[in-house]
Amino acid sequence: MSVTIKSEKEIELMREAGRILAIVHEELKEFVRPGISTMDIDKKGYEIIKSFGCIPSFLHYNGYPASICVSVNDEVVHGIPNKKRILRDGDIVSLDAGVIYKGYHSDAARTWAVGEVSKEAKRLMEVTEQSFYEGMKYAKAGCHLYDISAAIEDYVVANGFSCVRDLVGHGIGRELHEDPQIPNFRQRRRGPKLVPGMTLAVEPMVNIGRPEVCWLDDDWTVVTEDETLSAHYENTILITDGEPELLSIRKK
Ligand code: CO
């Protein structure tokens, strides 16, 4: 498959998919607290998504068993919700969610603090979110795709952390995963030119320690090899003639 350029009509649908997903994350943020299970978060997320008449896109995707990926501490992404996994004060929890609205996808992730977390955990979450915005400085027509990748990594490395290399961002639209792949680290070329109408899911995954990750025996949960904390921040965006439009963030 090649990169798809969305029509104005498609973009309208993706705006709505993104707006709904932004609300899902806002409501889940309020729900996260010590004492709940990661399964509680999945149930809540499923209910919110359904209340908007949307389909949770992750549920049954390649056999994934839940609507929200819930990844705690050294879990990077794709954690499987479990009623026995109780969140505790001091944990950080990454929530990744996707919805389908009238055939169009949005995909976004946030990392939240559970109660009071360490200074370093806080800094990890801030750097991860900011690395996304550093990438956004190059998410414009005329720039190249891997300019985004390089900006993300440069910022993360300058702050003493590392970017996961085994997982990437992606194009998005009628499918959850479309071309192109979007690495979160510098490539040796600038890659394809960005064109208005491209819709992308940019998703830095940042580790405090080394960038290497491995998979647990459940074949989903990705964890840091050195067991340091990891954070994830993702939005679905639209390339325009000017600044990128952040579809999965609610406009103030
Ligand atoms: Co994604």
Short mmCIF file of C-alpha atoms and ligand atoms in Angstrom, two decimals:
data_model
loop_
_atom_site.label_atom_id
_atom_site.label_comp_id
_atom_site.label_asym_id
_atom_site.label_seq_id
_atom_site.Cartn_x
_atom_site.Cartn_y
_atom_site.Cartn_z
CA MET A 1 0.00 0.00 0.00
CA SER A 2 1.16 3.53 -0.68
CA VAL A 3 0.57 6.77 1.20
CA THR A 4 -3.03 7.98 0.84
CA ILE A 5 -3.97 11.65 0.51
CA LYS A 6 -7.34 12.32 2.12
CA SER A 7 -10.13 14.33 0.51
CA GLU A 8 -11.84 17.17 2.39
CA LYS A 9 -14.77 14.83 3.08
CA GLU A 10 -12.49 12.17 4.56
CA ILE A 11 -10.67 14.78 6.62
CA GLU A 12 -13.98 15.90 8.13
CA LEU A 13 -14.61 12.32 9.31
CA MET A 14 -11.08 12.00 10.67
CA ARG A 15 -11.54 15.27 12.57
CA GLU A 16 -14.56 13.77 14.28
CA ALA A 17 -12.73 10.48 15.01
CA GLY A 18 -9.92 12.53 16.54
CA ARG A 19 -12.20 14.82 18.54
CA ILE A 20 -13.93 11.84 20.10
CA LEU A 21 -10.63 10.15 20.93
CA ALA A 22 -9.41 13.34 22.63
CA ILE A 23 -12.45 13.20 24.89
CA VAL A 24 -11.83 9.49 25.59
CA HIS A 25 -8.35 10.37 26.88
CA GLU A 26 -9.59 13.36 28.90
CA GLU A 27 -12.13 11.16 30.64
CA LEU A 28 -9.65 8.33 31.23
CA LYS A 29 -7.22 10.82 32.77
CA GLU A 30 -9.83 11.65 35.41
CA PHE A 31 -10.49 7.95 35.97
CA VAL A 32 -6.85 6.95 36.64
CA ARG A 33 -6.02 6.72 40.36
CA PRO A 34 -4.35 4.31 42.82
CA GLY A 35 -6.40 1.19 43.53
CA ILE A 36 -8.05 0.63 40.15
CA SER A 37 -7.03 -2.25 37.90
CA THR A 38 -5.76 -1.93 34.35
CA MET A 39 -8.90 -3.90 33.38
CA ASP A 40 -11.06 -1.15 34.95
CA ILE A 41 -9.42 1.34 32.58
CA ASP A 42 -10.16 -0.88 29.58
CA LYS A 43 -13.82 -1.27 30.61
CA LYS A 44 -14.21 2.47 31.12
CA GLY A 45 -12.53 3.21 27.79
CA TYR A 46 -14.76 0.72 25.98
CA GLU A 47 -17.87 2.35 27.47
CA ILE A 48 -16.81 5.86 26.52
CA ILE A 49 -15.93 4.85 22.95
CA LYS A 50 -19.27 3.04 22.56
CA SER A 51 -21.17 6.02 24.01
CA PHE A 52 -20.03 8.02 20.97
CA GLY A 53 -21.21 5.29 18.60
CA CYS A 54 -17.61 4.44 17.68
CA ILE A 55 -15.79 1.13 17.36
CA PRO A 56 -12.73 0.50 19.56
CA SER A 57 -10.23 -0.29 16.81
CA PHE A 58 -7.74 -2.23 18.94
CA LEU A 59 -10.28 -4.80 20.16
CA HIS A 60 -9.50 -8.07 18.31
CA TYR A 61 -6.90 -6.34 16.11
CA ASN A 62 -4.50 -9.21 15.28
CA GLY A 63 -6.04 -10.96 18.27
CA TYR A 64 -5.43 -8.15 20.78
CA PRO A 65 -8.02 -8.79 23.52
CA ALA A 66 -8.92 -5.26 24.72
CA SER A 67 -9.93 -1.74 23.64
CA ILE A 68 -7.22 0.18 25.49
CA CYS A 69 -3.53 -0.76 25.69
CA VAL A 70 -2.53 -0.17 29.32
CA SER A 71 1.23 -0.21 29.93
CA VAL A 72 2.61 0.36 33.43
CA ASN A 73 6.12 1.62 34.33
CA ASP A 74 8.72 -0.41 32.36
CA GLU A 75 6.00 -1.61 29.99
CA VAL A 76 6.43 0.43 26.80
CA VAL A 77 3.25 -0.30 24.83
CA HIS A 78 0.57 -2.96 24.18
CA GLY A 79 0.11 -3.95 27.84
CA ILE A 80 -2.91 -6.22 28.19
CA PRO A 81 -5.51 -5.07 30.75
CA ASN A 82 -5.78 -7.43 33.72
CA LYS A 83 -8.10 -7.28 36.71
CA LYS A 84 -5.27 -8.36 39.01
CA ARG A 85 -2.94 -5.57 37.91
CA ILE A 86 -3.73 -2.81 40.40
CA LEU A 87 -2.32 0.70 39.90
CA ARG A 88 -0.34 2.00 42.85
CA ASP A 89 0.73 5.44 43.96
CA GLY A 90 3.94 6.32 42.10
CA ASP A 91 3.24 4.27 38.95
CA ILE A 92 3.14 5.82 35.51
CA VAL A 93 0.60 4.38 33.10
CA SER A 94 0.52 4.71 29.32
CA LEU A 95 -2.91 4.50 27.72
CA ASP A 96 -3.15 3.91 24.00
CA ALA A 97 -6.54 3.99 22.31
CA GLY A 98 -8.03 4.00 18.83
CA VAL A 99 -11.53 4.59 17.54
CA ILE A 100 -13.28 4.15 14.22
CA TYR A 101 -15.88 6.78 13.29
CA LYS A 102 -17.82 6.16 10.07
CA GLY A 103 -14.99 4.05 8.70
CA TYR A 104 -12.13 6.38 9.67
CA HIS A 105 -9.54 5.81 12.38
CA SER A 106 -7.88 7.95 14.99
CA ASP A 107 -5.09 6.73 17.27
CA ALA A 108 -3.62 8.48 20.32
CA ALA A 109 -1.69 7.71 23.50
CA ARG A 110 -1.05 9.53 26.76
CA THR A 111 1.06 8.68 29.81
CA TRP A 112 -0.38 9.63 33.20
CA ALA A 113 0.98 9.73 36.73
CA VAL A 114 -0.80 7.58 39.29
CA GLY A 115 -0.85 9.68 42.46
CA GLU A 116 2.54 11.24 43.22
CA VAL A 117 5.41 10.07 41.02
CA SER A 118 9.17 10.62 41.17
CA LYS A 119 10.81 13.71 39.69
CA GLU A 120 12.48 11.57 37.08
CA ALA A 121 9.19 9.94 36.04
CA LYS A 122 7.66 13.39 35.70
CA ARG A 123 10.54 14.55 33.55
CA LEU A 124 10.23 11.43 31.39
CA MET A 125 6.56 12.18 30.74
CA GLU A 126 7.29 15.83 29.94
CA VAL A 127 10.18 15.04 27.61
CA THR A 128 8.14 12.39 25.80
CA GLU A 129 5.23 14.77 25.19
CA GLN A 130 7.54 17.61 24.19
CA SER A 131 9.44 15.34 21.77
CA PHE A 132 6.17 14.95 19.86
CA TYR A 133 5.90 18.75 19.60
CA GLU A 134 9.53 19.00 18.49
CA GLY A 135 8.59 16.62 15.67
CA MET A 136 5.58 18.80 14.85
CA LYS A 137 7.91 21.68 13.96
CA TYR A 138 8.74 19.68 10.83
CA ALA A 139 5.28 18.25 10.15
CA LYS A 140 4.55 20.60 7.28
CA ALA A 141 4.33 20.50 3.54
CA GLY A 142 7.80 20.93 2.05
CA CYS A 143 9.55 19.14 4.93
CA HIS A 144 10.38 15.45 4.72
CA LEU A 145 8.98 12.68 6.87
CA TYR A 146 12.23 11.75 8.58
CA ASP A 147 12.81 15.38 9.60
CA ILE A 148 10.12 14.58 12.18
CA SER A 149 11.99 11.41 13.24
CA ALA A 150 15.26 13.27 13.68
CA ALA A 151 13.72 16.14 15.65
CA ILE A 152 12.09 13.67 18.06
CA GLU A 153 15.28 11.76 18.71
CA ASP A 154 17.51 14.82 18.97
CA TYR A 155 15.30 16.29 21.68
CA VAL A 156 15.04 13.01 23.60
CA VAL A 157 18.79 12.35 23.49
CA ALA A 158 19.57 15.97 24.48
CA ASN A 159 17.50 15.28 27.59
CA GLY A 160 19.38 12.10 28.46
CA PHE A 161 16.72 9.57 27.47
CA SER A 162 16.42 7.17 24.54
CA CYS A 163 13.88 6.45 21.78
CA VAL A 164 12.52 2.96 21.18
CA ARG A 165 13.54 1.78 17.70
CA ASP A 166 11.62 -1.45 17.30
CA LEU A 167 8.23 0.25 17.04
CA VAL A 168 7.22 3.14 14.80
CA GLY A 169 4.43 5.60 14.02
CA HIS A 170 2.36 5.20 10.88
CA GLY A 171 -0.03 6.62 8.34
CA ILE A 172 -3.70 6.29 9.34
CA GLY A 173 -7.09 6.64 7.71
CA ARG A 174 -9.42 3.93 6.50
CA GLU A 175 -6.89 1.57 8.10
CA LEU A 176 -5.30 1.83 11.55
CA HIS A 177 -1.87 1.24 10.05
CA GLU A 178 -1.19 2.75 6.64
CA ASP A 179 2.02 3.72 4.94
CA PRO A 180 4.37 5.38 5.67
CA GLN A 181 6.14 4.02 8.75
CA ILE A 182 7.40 6.84 10.98
CA PRO A 183 10.52 5.97 13.02
CA ASN A 184 11.23 7.99 16.16
CA PHE A 185 14.94 8.24 15.50
CA ARG A 186 17.23 9.82 12.94
CA GLN A 187 17.42 8.13 9.52
CA ARG A 188 20.23 8.47 7.03
CA ARG A 189 17.95 10.18 4.54
CA ARG A 190 15.13 12.69 4.80
CA GLY A 191 12.51 10.32 3.40
CA PRO A 192 9.32 11.11 1.47
CA LYS A 193 8.14 14.72 1.14
CA LEU A 194 5.18 15.72 3.26
CA VAL A 195 2.08 16.71 1.32
CA PRO A 196 -1.18 18.35 2.49
CA GLY A 197 -3.87 15.73 3.10
CA MET A 198 -1.53 13.14 4.62
CA THR A 199 -2.79 11.86 7.97
CA LEU A 200 -0.19 10.42 10.34
CA ALA A 201 0.01 8.88 13.81
CA VAL A 202 3.23 10.17 15.37
CA GLU A 203 4.08 8.28 18.54
CA PRO A 204 7.39 8.62 20.38
CA MET A 205 8.11 5.90 22.95
CA VAL A 206 10.85 7.09 25.29
CA ASN A 207 12.90 5.13 27.83
CA ILE A 208 14.86 6.50 30.77
CA GLY A 209 17.59 3.94 30.12
CA ARG A 210 18.59 2.04 27.03
CA PRO A 211 16.44 1.90 23.88
CA GLU A 212 16.23 -1.91 23.65
CA VAL A 213 12.89 -3.59 24.29
CA CYS A 214 11.63 -7.15 24.50
CA TRP A 215 8.28 -8.91 24.35
CA LEU A 216 6.69 -10.76 27.27
CA ASP A 217 5.37 -14.29 26.84
CA ASP A 218 1.86 -12.96 26.17
CA ASP A 219 3.35 -11.91 22.78
CA TRP A 220 1.95 -8.36 23.18
CA THR A 221 3.43 -6.52 26.14
CA VAL A 222 6.59 -4.67 25.13
CA VAL A 223 8.94 -3.91 28.05
CA THR A 224 12.30 -2.18 28.38
CA GLU A 225 15.14 -4.66 28.46
CA ASP A 226 16.90 -2.81 31.28
CA GLU A 227 13.60 -2.44 33.21
CA THR A 228 13.75 1.37 33.29
CA LEU A 229 10.56 3.41 32.96
CA SER A 230 9.08 4.15 29.56
CA ALA A 231 6.50 6.71 28.39
CA HIS A 232 4.39 7.00 25.22
CA TYR A 233 2.71 10.02 23.63
CA GLU A 234 0.81 9.89 20.35
CA ASN A 235 -1.56 11.94 18.24
CA THR A 236 -3.21 11.61 14.87
CA ILE A 237 -2.29 14.64 12.78
CA LEU A 238 -3.13 16.17 9.41
CA ILE A 239 -0.49 17.72 7.16
CA THR A 240 -1.77 21.05 5.79
CA ASP A 241 -0.36 23.99 3.83
CA GLY A 242 0.69 25.52 7.15
CA GLU A 243 0.91 24.22 10.70
CA PRO A 244 -0.12 20.58 11.22
CA GLU A 245 -3.65 20.05 12.53
CA LEU A 246 -3.60 17.91 15.68
CA LEU A 247 -6.76 15.87 15.18
CA SER A 248 -6.75 13.97 18.48
CA ILE A 249 -6.40 17.04 20.70
CA ARG A 250 -9.42 19.17 21.53
CA LYS A 251 -9.19 22.76 20.40
CA LYS A 252 -9.38 25.18 23.29
CO CO B 1 -0.31 4.14 16.61
#
